[in-house]
Backbone as ProteinMPNN parsed JSONL, in Angstrom:
{"seq_chain_A": "GYFEGLDAERAIAWRAADSFALREFLGLVLPEAPPDHSTISRTRRLIAQDSRAMNSDRDLAALRDVLRELLPDHALETAEVLKRGHIHDTIVARCRSADGNGERFVVQQINATVFRDPEALAGNLTRVTDHLFAALRARGTSDPERRALRPVRSPSGRSLYHAPGGGWWRAFPFIEATHSVDTPDSPAQANRAAHAFGGFVADLADL", "coords_chain_A": {"N_chain_A": [[-11.975, 83.073, -35.031], [-10.004, 81.255, -33.908], [-11.602, 78.969, -33.155], [-12.616, 78.262, -35.728], [-10.559, 77.606, -37.023], [-8.996, 79.438, -38.36], [-6.641, 81.858, -39.336], [-5.949, 84.014, -40.59], [-6.822, 87.537, -40.822], [-8.548, 88.413, -42.972], [-9.652, 86.119, -43.739], [-11.192, 85.45, -41.537], [-12.997, 87.604, -41.601], [-14.176, 87.045, -44.008], [-15.534, 84.603, -43.297], [-17.173, 85.35, -41.27], [-19.066, 86.825, -42.687], [-20.14, 85.061, -44.437], [-21.405, 83.023, -42.899], [-24.387, 82.28, -41.437], [-24.735, 81.421, -38.829], [-22.58, 82.331, -37.495], [-23.16, 85.243, -37.866], [-25.433, 85.4, -36.244], [-24.231, 84.835, -33.727], [-22.644, 86.861, -33.348], [-24.37, 89.095, -33.364], [-25.193, 90.323, -35.647], [-27.389, 91.337, -38.083], [-29.186, 90.995, -41.341], [-28.949, 93.526, -43.645], [-26.805, 94.076, -42.429], [-23.28, 94.65, -42.421], [-20.465, 92.581, -41.474], [-17.303, 93.151, -39.302], [-14.757, 94.751, -40.947], [-11.719, 93.379, -42.348], [-9.522, 94.783, -41.565], [-10.311, 96.061, -39.177], [-10.583, 93.884, -37.394], [-7.836, 93.106, -37.329], [-6.856, 95.452, -36.023], [-7.926, 95.341, -33.616], [-7.29, 92.824, -32.578], [-4.428, 93.383, -32.258], [-4.524, 95.178, -30.15], [-5.715, 93.868, -28.091], [-3.556, 91.879, -27.736], [-1.543, 93.763, -27.151], [-2.545, 94.509, -24.431], [-2.822, 92.165, -22.954], [-0.269, 91.266, -22.887], [1.398, 92.852, -21.305], [4.224, 93.304, -19.226], [4.605, 92.259, -15.914], [6.149, 93.782, -14.033], [8.232, 93.206, -11.446], [7.972, 90.509, -11.044], [7.788, 89.416, -13.718], [10.147, 90.316, -14.929], [12.043, 88.944, -13.134], [11.453, 86.283, -13.988], [12.195, 86.421, -16.488], [15.039, 86.876, -16.145], [15.693, 84.565, -15.229], [15.397, 82.73, -17.462], [17.228, 83.961, -19.181], [19.699, 83.557, -17.731], [19.826, 80.781, -17.929], [20.123, 80.189, -20.686], [21.559, 82.23, -21.673], [24.213, 82.661, -19.973], [26.407, 84.258, -19.749], [25.305, 86.885, -19.922], [23.853, 89.981, -19.087], [20.779, 91.128, -17.994], [19.54, 94.272, -19.314], [17.299, 95.902, -20.047], [13.92, 95.505, -20.971], [11.399, 94.768, -23.315], [8.011, 94.322, -24.32], [7.32, 92.604, -27.331], [5.015, 93.787, -29.623], [3.839, 92.316, -31.857], [2.327, 89.483, -33.498], [0.478, 86.605, -32.506], [0.448, 84.385, -31.08], [2.707, 83.37, -29.219], [4.23, 84.439, -26.34], [6.14, 87.424, -26.473], [9.269, 88.917, -25.956], [11.583, 91.575, -26.289], [14.716, 91.72, -25.25], [17.408, 93.663, -24.095], [20.71, 93.365, -23.57], [23.745, 92.906, -21.664], [26.783, 91.831, -22.61], [29.52, 89.638, -21.134], [31.808, 90.661, -21.939], [31.356, 93.286, -22.151], [29.775, 94.31, -24.339], [26.842, 95.598, -25.996], [23.694, 93.84, -26.535], [20.738, 92.691, -28.336], [18.087, 90.511, -27.854], [15.511, 88.256, -28.934], [13.18, 86.947, -26.968], [10.974, 84.295, -26.218], [8.046, 82.945, -24.69], [6.651, 79.785, -25.176], [3.674, 79.106, -26.358], [2.056, 76.671, -25.106], [-0.404, 75.62, -25.345], [-1.206, 75.774, -28.082], [1.101, 74.635, -29.36], [1.666, 71.716, -28.265], [3.819, 70.035, -27.721], [6.452, 71.326, -26.936], [9.264, 70.556, -27.087], [9.462, 68.936, -29.151], [8.94, 70.749, -31.137], [10.902, 72.611, -30.688], [13.05, 70.977, -31.554], [12.464, 70.504, -34.314], [12.676, 73.049, -35.206], [15.54, 73.648, -34.796], [16.574, 71.626, -36.459], [15.946, 72.435, -38.914], [16.684, 75.078, -39.306], [19.598, 74.819, -38.814], [20.24, 73.473, -40.935], [19.622, 75.148, -42.974], [21.377, 77.229, -42.479], [23.765, 75.914, -42.976], [23.565, 75.326, -45.738], [23.614, 77.884, -46.693], [26.02, 78.893, -46.052], [27.719, 77.012, -47.289], [27.424, 77.84, -50.009], [28.733, 80.233, -50.039], [27.398, 82.418, -49.111], [26.756, 85.72, -48.158], [26.588, 86.926, -44.651], [25.199, 84.884, -43.43], [24.426, 84.353, -40.77], [22.504, 86.259, -40.476], [20.532, 85.637, -42.173], [19.652, 82.96, -41.867], [17.823, 82.368, -39.283], [18.774, 81.256, -36.16], [18.008, 79.552, -33.248], [19.057, 80.56, -29.817], [21.535, 78.937, -28.225], [22.163, 77.138, -24.985], [25.137, 76.8, -22.894], [25.197, 74.043, -22.655], [24.177, 73.282, -24.974], [21.363, 73.268, -25.37], [18.383, 74.538, -26.724], [16.13, 75.159, -25.627], [14.323, 76.034, -22.694], [12.974, 75.131, -19.636], [10.824, 76.376, -17.356], [11.011, 76.016, -13.709], [8.527, 76.567, -12.605], [6.726, 76.15, -14.467], [6.149, 76.515, -17.926], [7.739, 77.094, -21.133], [10.564, 78.311, -22.837], [12.384, 79.971, -25.287], [14.931, 81.624, -27.202], [16.149, 84.213, -29.584], [18.722, 85.733, -31.523], [18.454, 89.079, -32.006], [17.779, 90.528, -35.124], [19.143, 93.195, -36.208], [18.373, 96.417, -37.633], [16.386, 95.663, -39.727], [13.061, 95.053, -40.845], [9.715, 93.769, -40.793], [7.362, 92.739, -43.196], [4.031, 92.982, -43.612], [1.881, 93.122, -45.531], [2.681, 93.068, -49.105], [3.606, 96.188, -50.479], [4.031, 96.469, -53.407], [4.101, 95.049, -56.463], [6.633, 94.204, -57.144], [7.86, 93.837, -54.645], [6.345, 91.645, -53.649], [6.98, 89.881, -55.481], [9.881, 89.563, -54.68], [9.531, 88.484, -52.369], [8.2, 85.906, -52.966], [10.405, 84.911, -54.318], [12.364, 84.638, -52.422], [10.93, 82.699, -50.589], [10.96, 80.613, -52.348], [13.553, 80.006, -52.627], [13.937, 79.396, -50.008], [12.444, 76.976, -49.893], [13.698, 75.331, -51.621], [16.312, 75.063, -50.481], [15.758, 73.298, -48.499], [15.067, 70.884, -49.667], [16.911, 68.773, -49.471], [16.878, 67.954, -46.961]], "CA_chain_A": [[-10.849, 82.396, -35.806], [-9.471, 80.044, -33.198], [-12.51, 77.817, -33.216], [-12.909, 77.963, -37.168], [-9.324, 77.174, -37.525], [-8.568, 80.473, -39.162], [-5.663, 82.737, -38.481], [-5.787, 85.451, -41.344], [-7.91, 88.47, -40.627], [-9.278, 88.385, -44.284], [-10.494, 84.82, -43.785], [-12.064, 85.542, -40.324], [-14.082, 88.525, -41.993], [-15.028, 86.311, -44.948], [-16.355, 83.65, -42.678], [-18.329, 86.087, -40.548], [-20.059, 87.336, -43.689], [-20.799, 83.949, -45.156], [-22.085, 82.174, -41.978], [-25.515, 82.912, -40.669], [-24.609, 81.103, -37.38], [-21.799, 83.491, -36.864], [-23.863, 86.517, -37.754], [-26.235, 85.339, -35.075], [-23.512, 84.897, -32.444], [-22.024, 88.234, -33.277], [-25.499, 89.959, -33.35], [-25.533, 90.907, -36.786], [-28.667, 91.062, -38.981], [-28.941, 91.219, -42.734], [-27.755, 93.458, -44.469], [-25.645, 94.624, -41.744], [-21.831, 94.113, -42.604], [-19.421, 92.184, -40.354], [-16.294, 94.036, -39.339], [-13.827, 94.592, -42.095], [-10.362, 92.627, -41.868], [-8.449, 95.693, -40.89], [-10.818, 96.378, -37.775], [-10.311, 92.612, -36.811], [-6.454, 93.144, -37.071], [-6.497, 96.324, -35.044], [-8.657, 94.726, -32.31], [-6.27, 91.605, -32.145], [-3.235, 93.921, -31.565], [-4.869, 95.826, -28.922], [-5.839, 92.725, -27.005], [-2.244, 91.589, -27.566], [-0.847, 94.703, -26.05], [-2.968, 94.55, -23.106], [-2.665, 90.86, -22.337], [1.117, 90.773, -22.611], [2.261, 93.866, -20.638], [4.85, 92.662, -18.356], [4.08, 92.732, -14.484], [7.31, 94.443, -13.339], [9.312, 92.411, -10.724], [7.804, 89.053, -11.327], [8.041, 89.053, -14.951], [11.627, 90.508, -14.91], [12.614, 87.811, -12.498], [11.237, 85.089, -14.874], [13.041, 86.574, -17.838], [16.29, 86.78, -15.883], [15.804, 82.935, -15.017], [15.578, 82.283, -18.846], [18.45, 84.376, -19.727], [20.542, 82.792, -16.812], [20.032, 79.267, -18.334], [20.251, 80.149, -22.154], [22.852, 83.219, -21.864], [24.593, 83.006, -18.665], [27.305, 85.261, -19.819], [24.795, 88.195, -20.439], [23.178, 90.687, -18.003], [19.627, 91.877, -18.586], [19.609, 95.664, -18.932], [16.056, 96.369, -20.307], [12.959, 94.369, -21.63], [10.219, 95.465, -23.742], [7.018, 93.488, -25.106], [7.013, 92.891, -28.803], [3.524, 93.853, -29.944], [3.478, 91.785, -32.869], [2.216, 88.131, -33.347], [-0.761, 86.411, -31.671], [0.635, 82.992, -30.446], [3.588, 83.352, -28.238], [4.646, 85.915, -25.355], [7.548, 87.744, -27.065], [9.894, 90.109, -25.279], [12.8, 92.12, -26.716], [15.705, 92.016, -24.092], [18.618, 94.179, -24.194], [21.622, 92.52, -22.621], [25.233, 93.453, -21.779], [27.608, 90.581, -22.365], [30.71, 89.644, -20.311], [33.01, 91.517, -22.491], [30.829, 94.615, -22.251], [28.955, 94.558, -25.685], [25.276, 95.443, -25.754], [23.128, 93.013, -27.733], [19.369, 92.474, -28.185], [17.545, 89.059, -28.108], [14.011, 88.141, -28.847], [12.74, 86.001, -26.049], [9.76, 83.932, -26.299], [7.428, 81.904, -23.762], [5.95, 79.317, -26.194], [2.325, 78.905, -26.233], [2.05, 75.246, -25.066], [-1.662, 75.079, -25.77], [-1.265, 75.701, -29.256], [2.098, 73.829, -29.574], [1.567, 70.948, -27.098], [4.929, 69.291, -27.468], [7.559, 72.297, -27.317], [10.501, 69.908, -27.167], [9.499, 68.426, -30.592], [9.025, 72.003, -31.832], [12.463, 73.183, -30.696], [13.941, 70.126, -32.356], [12.164, 70.754, -35.694], [13.269, 74.45, -35.591], [16.978, 73.497, -34.712], [17.209, 70.976, -37.369], [15.702, 73.383, -40.234], [17.662, 76.281, -39.163], [20.984, 74.359, -38.832], [20.35, 72.896, -42.244], [19.533, 76.189, -43.942], [22.677, 78.003, -42.252], [24.773, 75.105, -43.471], [23.406, 75.493, -47.079], [24.037, 79.263, -47.18], [27.499, 79.036, -45.785], [28.404, 76.179, -48.345], [27.242, 78.607, -51.232], [29.483, 81.443, -49.71], [26.36, 83.483, -49.063], [27.039, 86.789, -47.151], [25.783, 87.076, -43.538], [24.416, 83.6, -43.138], [23.744, 84.383, -39.392], [21.303, 87.109, -40.607], [19.771, 85.066, -43.324], [19.056, 81.754, -41.246], [17.722, 82.699, -37.836], [18.924, 80.037, -35.383], [17.848, 79.894, -31.786], [20.153, 80.719, -29.083], [21.779, 77.742, -27.414], [22.823, 77.348, -23.906], [26.364, 76.134, -22.831], [25.085, 72.674, -22.665], [23.5, 72.847, -26.152], [20.032, 73.216, -25.453], [17.785, 75.733, -27.108], [14.761, 75.443, -24.846], [14.401, 76.253, -21.199], [11.775, 74.723, -18.921], [10.859, 76.9, -16.043], [10.427, 75.148, -12.771], [7.077, 77.048, -12.203], [5.958, 75.841, -15.785], [6.538, 77.473, -19.054], [8.955, 76.845, -21.982], [11.133, 79.564, -23.116], [13.416, 79.98, -26.196], [15.397, 82.975, -27.497], [16.884, 84.282, -30.726], [19.52, 86.933, -31.729], [17.575, 90.253, -32.63], [18.515, 90.973, -36.225], [19.182, 94.742, -36.272], [18.164, 97.081, -39.181], [15.588, 94.989, -40.414], [11.614, 95.164, -40.406], [8.727, 92.828, -41.253], [6.177, 93.223, -44.039], [2.747, 91.993, -43.531], [1.332, 93.188, -46.918], [3.344, 93.759, -49.885], [3.224, 97.472, -51.143], [4.195, 96.552, -54.666], [4.234, 93.632, -57.247], [7.969, 93.908, -57.123], [8.195, 93.44, -53.36], [5.728, 90.507, -53.609], [7.973, 89.003, -56.284], [11.038, 89.235, -54.058], [9.076, 87.577, -51.043], [8.073, 84.669, -53.54], [11.655, 84.369, -54.674], [12.859, 84.15, -51.069], [10.264, 81.705, -50.208], [11.403, 79.456, -53.313], [15.02, 79.673, -52.107], [13.795, 78.536, -48.689], [12.062, 75.588, -49.88], [15.01, 74.627, -52.324], [17.322, 74.679, -49.57], [15.31, 72.119, -47.638], [15.048, 69.678, -50.658], [17.726, 67.545, -49.313], [16.918, 67.746, -45.626]], "C_chain_A": [[-10.114, 81.171, -35.137], [-10.351, 78.855, -33.483], [-13.018, 77.318, -34.682], [-11.596, 77.447, -37.644], [-8.651, 78.162, -38.473], [-7.594, 81.543, -38.495], [-5.589, 84.211, -39.302], [-7.034, 86.386, -41.08], [-8.93, 88.403, -41.829], [-10.157, 87.167, -44.282], [-11.508, 84.837, -42.7], [-13.237, 86.567, -40.861], [-14.81, 87.849, -43.03], [-16.048, 85.363, -44.333], [-17.434, 84.232, -41.903], [-19.397, 86.432, -41.498], [-20.675, 86.235, -44.443], [-21.729, 82.92, -44.223], [-23.199, 82.816, -41.252], [-25.446, 82.521, -39.084], [-23.708, 82.062, -36.736], [-22.411, 84.855, -36.824], [-24.691, 86.364, -36.534], [-25.438, 85.543, -33.829], [-22.811, 86.178, -32.38], [-23.088, 89.374, -33.386], [-25.667, 90.753, -34.434], [-26.829, 90.417, -37.536], [-28.419, 91.606, -40.385], [-29.622, 92.574, -42.838], [-26.716, 94.002, -43.659], [-24.322, 93.865, -42.123], [-21.255, 93.472, -41.483], [-18.248, 93.23, -40.38], [-15.435, 93.699, -40.424], [-12.478, 93.974, -41.375], [-9.536, 93.556, -41.122], [-8.845, 96.072, -39.359], [-10.678, 95.037, -36.825], [-8.855, 92.609, -36.39], [-6.035, 94.248, -36.058], [-6.752, 95.87, -33.72], [-7.64, 93.654, -31.716], [-5.076, 92.342, -31.559], [-3.398, 94.583, -30.415], [-5.038, 94.857, -27.761], [-4.478, 92.275, -26.755], [-1.444, 92.367, -26.633], [-1.222, 94.5, -24.622], [-2.706, 93.255, -22.266], [-1.173, 90.434, -22.086], [2.018, 91.798, -22.035], [2.888, 93.077, -19.45], [4.538, 93.465, -16.934], [5.364, 92.895, -13.902], [8.322, 93.297, -12.738], [9.202, 90.918, -11.23], [8.156, 88.662, -12.735], [9.591, 89.085, -15.415], [12.272, 89.239, -14.297], [12.42, 86.457, -13.342], [12.125, 85.149, -16.132], [14.499, 86.49, -17.471], [16.661, 85.347, -15.533], [16.152, 82.436, -16.314], [17.079, 82.561, -19.36], [19.79, 83.63, -18.966], [20.899, 81.411, -17.369], [20.559, 79.342, -19.852], [21.641, 81.072, -22.655], [23.379, 83.468, -20.472], [25.669, 83.941, -18.545], [26.699, 86.856, -20.056], [23.809, 88.562, -19.252], [21.918, 91.313, -18.537], [19.65, 93.27, -18.229], [18.202, 96.168, -19.054], [15.133, 95.339, -20.945], [11.834, 95.129, -22.116], [9.284, 94.399, -24.57], [7.201, 93.847, -26.33], [5.577, 92.677, -29.038], [3.055, 93.395, -31.283], [3.255, 90.244, -32.68], [0.865, 87.834, -32.431], [-0.678, 85.01, -30.892], [1.573, 83.02, -29.068], [3.85, 84.707, -27.534], [5.963, 86.211, -25.87], [8.011, 88.956, -26.497], [11.226, 90.371, -25.887], [13.766, 92.548, -25.492], [16.976, 92.454, -24.571], [19.516, 93.774, -23.069], [23.053, 93.182, -22.644], [26.03, 92.156, -21.485], [28.796, 90.648, -21.461], [31.796, 90.655, -20.699], [32.57, 93.113, -22.697], [30.04, 95.15, -23.426], [27.451, 94.574, -25.373], [24.609, 94.607, -26.808], [21.7, 92.925, -27.259], [19.057, 91.102, -28.606], [16.061, 89.181, -28.16], [13.786, 86.748, -28.011], [11.241, 85.616, -25.944], [9.313, 82.822, -25.397], [6.59, 81.123, -24.864], [4.553, 79.02, -25.569], [2.061, 77.153, -26.268], [0.66, 74.875, -25.314], [-1.862, 75.014, -27.157], [-0.146, 74.675, -29.735], [2.475, 73.003, -28.442], [2.791, 70.022, -26.765], [6.086, 70.33, -27.864], [8.909, 71.7, -27.369], [10.533, 69.42, -28.555], [9.518, 69.758, -31.504], [10.345, 72.499, -31.964], [13.366, 72.3, -31.534], [13.74, 70.3, -33.832], [12.95, 71.944, -36.121], [14.71, 74.222, -35.766], [17.292, 72.816, -36.031], [16.866, 71.716, -38.683], [16.484, 74.428, -40.287], [19.106, 75.992, -39.332], [21.22, 74.066, -40.48], [20.314, 74.101, -43.196], [20.85, 77.108, -43.739], [23.711, 77.191, -43.097], [24.915, 75.407, -45.124], [23.973, 76.843, -47.551], [25.465, 79.457, -46.938], [28.255, 78.229, -46.99], [28.383, 77.101, -49.768], [28.131, 79.982, -51.041], [28.366, 82.75, -49.491], [26.798, 84.349, -47.957], [26.167, 86.763, -45.922], [24.857, 85.867, -43.313], [23.682, 83.733, -41.783], [22.435, 85.295, -39.334], [20.004, 86.425, -41.508], [19.12, 83.577, -42.706], [19.1, 82.033, -39.674], [17.739, 81.588, -36.904], [18.763, 80.516, -33.95], [19.146, 79.815, -31.014], [20.23, 79.306, -28.247], [22.604, 77.816, -26.178], [24.272, 76.591, -23.803], [26.246, 74.892, -23.035], [24.418, 72.272, -23.99], [22.226, 72.924, -26.148], [19.421, 74.698, -25.852], [16.568, 76.08, -26.453], [15.131, 75.396, -23.449], [12.913, 75.963, -20.517], [11.707, 75.35, -17.717], [10.366, 76.2, -15.037], [9.072, 75.563, -12.292], [6.267, 76.559, -13.425], [6.299, 76.88, -16.715], [7.903, 76.925, -19.895], [9.335, 77.909, -22.632], [12.252, 79.299, -24.399], [13.915, 81.439, -26.48], [16.209, 82.944, -29.008], [17.686, 85.523, -30.829], [18.477, 87.856, -32.506], [18.309, 90.781, -33.826], [18.077, 92.451, -36.462], [18.843, 95.128, -37.713], [17.488, 96.229, -40.132], [14.069, 95.365, -40.112], [10.881, 94.025, -41.208], [7.751, 93.466, -42.122], [5.009, 92.424, -44.054], [2.077, 91.972, -44.682], [2.283, 93.796, -47.922], [2.943, 95.16, -50.53], [3.401, 97.616, -52.698], [4.227, 95.155, -55.227], [5.823, 93.247, -56.99], [8.489, 93.224, -55.658], [7.402, 92.048, -53.142], [6.438, 89.286, -54.291], [9.229, 88.566, -55.482], [10.76, 88.42, -52.924], [8.737, 86.115, -51.712], [9.465, 84.219, -53.978], [12.479, 83.863, -53.474], [12.293, 82.889, -50.526], [10.953, 80.328, -51.072], [12.827, 79.052, -52.918], [14.905, 78.872, -51.074], [13.559, 77.044, -49.086], [13.224, 74.638, -50.722], [16.116, 74.174, -51.432], [17.138, 73.625, -48.532], [15.046, 70.909, -48.433], [15.649, 68.526, -50.172], [17.954, 67.372, -47.882], [16.358, 66.269, -45.15]], "O_chain_A": [[-9.694, 80.225, -35.802], [-9.884, 77.84, -34.0], [-13.654, 76.28, -34.861], [-11.584, 76.837, -38.713], [-7.827, 77.768, -39.299], [-7.736, 81.991, -37.357], [-5.258, 85.28, -38.788], [-8.173, 85.924, -41.144], [-10.131, 88.341, -41.568], [-11.285, 87.197, -44.775], [-12.601, 84.299, -42.88], [-14.395, 86.311, -40.529], [-16.033, 87.991, -43.048], [-17.209, 85.297, -44.736], [-18.534, 83.682, -41.857], [-20.574, 86.34, -41.147], [-21.707, 86.46, -45.075], [-22.59, 82.175, -44.692], [-23.003, 83.791, -40.525], [-26.009, 83.196, -38.222], [-23.95, 82.562, -35.638], [-22.217, 85.583, -35.85], [-24.623, 87.3, -35.737], [-25.842, 86.301, -32.948], [-22.389, 86.545, -31.283], [-22.693, 90.535, -33.491], [-26.237, 91.837, -34.307], [-27.203, 89.244, -37.547], [-27.607, 92.504, -40.61], [-30.681, 92.805, -42.253], [-25.704, 94.407, -44.231], [-24.273, 92.635, -42.137], [-21.633, 93.908, -40.395], [-18.166, 94.061, -41.285], [-15.334, 92.543, -40.834], [-12.22, 94.048, -40.174], [-8.898, 93.186, -40.136], [-8.016, 96.329, -38.486], [-10.667, 95.16, -35.6], [-8.554, 92.19, -35.272], [-5.054, 94.09, -35.332], [-5.938, 95.98, -32.803], [-7.26, 93.664, -30.545], [-4.683, 92.003, -30.442], [-2.461, 94.615, -29.618], [-4.556, 95.05, -26.645], [-4.13, 92.249, -25.574], [-0.834, 91.948, -25.649], [-0.386, 94.343, -23.733], [-2.42, 93.296, -21.069], [-0.837, 89.53, -21.321], [3.237, 91.721, -22.194], [2.21, 92.306, -18.771], [4.318, 94.663, -16.752], [5.69, 91.971, -13.157], [9.065, 92.618, -13.447], [10.13, 90.269, -11.714], [8.791, 87.624, -12.925], [10.163, 88.207, -16.061], [13.008, 88.547, -15.001], [13.309, 85.607, -13.295], [12.656, 84.185, -16.682], [15.266, 86.073, -18.339], [17.837, 84.982, -15.548], [17.154, 81.727, -16.4], [17.885, 81.741, -19.799], [20.75, 83.21, -19.612], [22.035, 80.942, -17.306], [21.422, 78.533, -20.191], [22.449, 80.834, -23.553], [22.985, 84.454, -19.85], [25.937, 84.44, -17.452], [27.416, 87.825, -20.309], [23.14, 87.755, -18.606], [22.017, 92.027, -19.534], [19.76, 93.595, -17.047], [17.841, 96.907, -18.139], [15.64, 94.33, -21.436], [11.336, 96.037, -21.451], [9.812, 93.684, -25.421], [7.274, 95.028, -26.668], [4.984, 91.64, -28.742], [2.08, 93.905, -31.835], [3.905, 89.681, -31.799], [0.311, 88.706, -31.762], [-1.6, 84.591, -30.194], [1.105, 82.697, -27.976], [3.713, 85.818, -28.045], [6.871, 85.387, -25.758], [7.309, 89.967, -26.501], [11.998, 89.42, -26.007], [13.583, 93.588, -24.858], [17.624, 91.769, -25.363], [19.199, 93.814, -21.88], [23.421, 93.905, -23.569], [25.988, 91.533, -20.424], [29.078, 91.759, -21.011], [32.495, 91.31, -19.926], [33.257, 93.966, -23.257], [29.689, 96.329, -23.469], [26.9, 93.748, -24.646], [25.011, 94.714, -27.967], [21.397, 93.043, -26.072], [19.632, 90.559, -29.549], [15.441, 90.05, -27.547], [14.186, 85.652, -28.405], [10.382, 86.442, -25.638], [10.028, 81.827, -25.271], [5.801, 81.821, -25.499], [4.406, 78.729, -24.381], [1.906, 76.513, -27.308], [0.5, 73.672, -25.523], [-2.7, 74.2, -27.544], [-0.528, 73.836, -30.551], [3.39, 73.336, -27.688], [2.824, 69.346, -25.737], [6.628, 70.238, -28.965], [9.783, 72.477, -27.753], [11.605, 69.478, -29.157], [10.13, 69.735, -32.572], [10.888, 72.777, -33.033], [14.319, 72.775, -32.151], [14.716, 70.257, -34.581], [13.704, 71.968, -37.094], [15.194, 74.566, -36.844], [18.178, 73.3, -36.736], [17.668, 71.519, -39.596], [17.003, 74.723, -41.363], [19.824, 76.798, -39.925], [22.225, 74.402, -41.107], [20.996, 74.027, -44.218], [21.349, 77.675, -44.711], [24.458, 77.795, -43.866], [25.973, 75.653, -45.703], [24.659, 76.966, -48.566], [26.08, 80.223, -47.679], [29.232, 78.706, -47.569], [29.335, 77.015, -50.543], [28.16, 80.77, -51.987], [28.656, 83.919, -49.745], [27.184, 83.85, -46.901], [24.968, 86.575, -46.123], [23.69, 86.088, -42.987], [22.533, 83.319, -41.631], [21.543, 85.204, -38.49], [18.811, 86.718, -41.443], [18.059, 83.18, -43.186], [20.102, 81.955, -38.963], [16.704, 80.927, -36.822], [19.22, 81.568, -33.502], [20.13, 79.182, -31.396], [19.273, 78.716, -27.746], [23.653, 78.46, -26.2], [24.517, 75.764, -24.681], [27.187, 74.388, -23.649], [24.106, 71.096, -24.176], [21.783, 72.544, -27.232], [19.851, 75.766, -25.418], [15.998, 77.152, -26.66], [16.129, 74.795, -23.051], [11.887, 76.537, -20.879], [12.514, 74.957, -16.875], [9.278, 75.663, -15.243], [8.506, 74.791, -11.519], [5.043, 76.6, -13.301], [6.691, 77.991, -16.357], [8.895, 76.436, -19.355], [8.42, 78.592, -23.093], [12.949, 78.288, -24.31], [13.298, 82.384, -25.987], [16.751, 81.947, -29.487], [17.27, 86.454, -30.14], [17.792, 87.458, -33.448], [19.348, 91.42, -33.662], [16.959, 92.826, -36.814], [18.972, 94.42, -38.712], [17.95, 96.062, -41.261], [13.871, 96.008, -39.081], [11.418, 93.45, -42.155], [7.322, 94.594, -41.875], [5.014, 91.271, -44.483], [1.603, 90.887, -45.021], [2.712, 94.929, -47.706], [1.867, 95.183, -51.127], [3.029, 98.636, -53.277], [4.371, 94.185, -54.484], [6.164, 92.108, -56.673], [9.312, 92.313, -55.567], [7.954, 91.289, -52.345], [6.501, 88.123, -53.89], [9.631, 87.405, -55.548], [11.638, 87.681, -52.478], [8.993, 85.135, -51.012], [9.63, 82.999, -53.977], [13.162, 82.84, -53.523], [13.046, 82.048, -50.035], [11.35, 79.29, -50.542], [13.188, 77.875, -52.899], [15.523, 77.811, -50.993], [14.265, 76.102, -48.724], [13.513, 73.472, -50.453], [16.739, 73.123, -51.583], [18.035, 73.142, -47.842], [14.792, 69.879, -47.809], [15.149, 67.412, -50.328], [18.957, 66.791, -47.466], [16.348, 65.968, -43.957]]}, "name": "protein", "num_of_chains": 1, "seq": "GYFEGLDAERAIAWRAADSFALREFLGLVLPEAPPDHSTISRTRRLIAQDSRAMNSDRDLAALRDVLRELLPDHALETAEVLKRGHIHDTIVARCRSADGNGERFVVQQINATVFRDPEALAGNLTRVTDHLFAALRARGTSDPERRALRPVRSPSGRSLYHAPGGGWWRAFPFIEATHSVDTPDSPAQANRAAHAFGGFVADLADL"}
C-alpha cells in the first residue's frame, strides 16, 4: 500500500488482484486469490499493536516530557497505546490536573517520514480547527469544544513539542462518550456522515 500510494484495504486488495507483478511478489499464482481486504486490515492492526507497545520507563519518561511542555499543570497517571490508525504513534494519557480533576488526552508522536514538515502540519491544523470552532460558536452550536477538536496549546501558545532527542509531539483532549465508525452499518448512518462532511466543507468556505 505504501509503495503504491494506497491507504484503503479494499484498494490494496484490488491492486494485488489486478497486478501480475504484485502477484509474483506475493507468491500468488493464477487462479489463487490475493488476501481479502478484511485480512489485510486485521494484519495491519496486529502489526500496529506490536510495533507501538510502550517500552516502560523510557517511553513514559518521553511522554512526561511532552506533557510537561504542553500541559505543565497536569500530572501523568496512566498511559495506554491507542490501537487504531497506521501513521502516528498514539497514546491515551490519563492525567490529574492541579485542581484534582482527572482528564484524558490523546498524545501523538507525528510520523515525520510521512509529514516532513510537522510545523506546517501543526499550523494548518490549528488554522482549520480554530476557524471551525469560531463558526460553530457564532451559530450558537452546543458543545463546540466536542465538535471542533482543537490541539492542546502550551502556556506559550504552541501546539507542537519538539523533543530534544528528536520527534515531534502534539496532544488533543480525549472526547469522552464517543466512538469512531470505520464502515457505516446503514444508509441512514452513511447519510449522517455525508451531512456532517458537507457541513465541515461549508464552514471552511470562507477560510
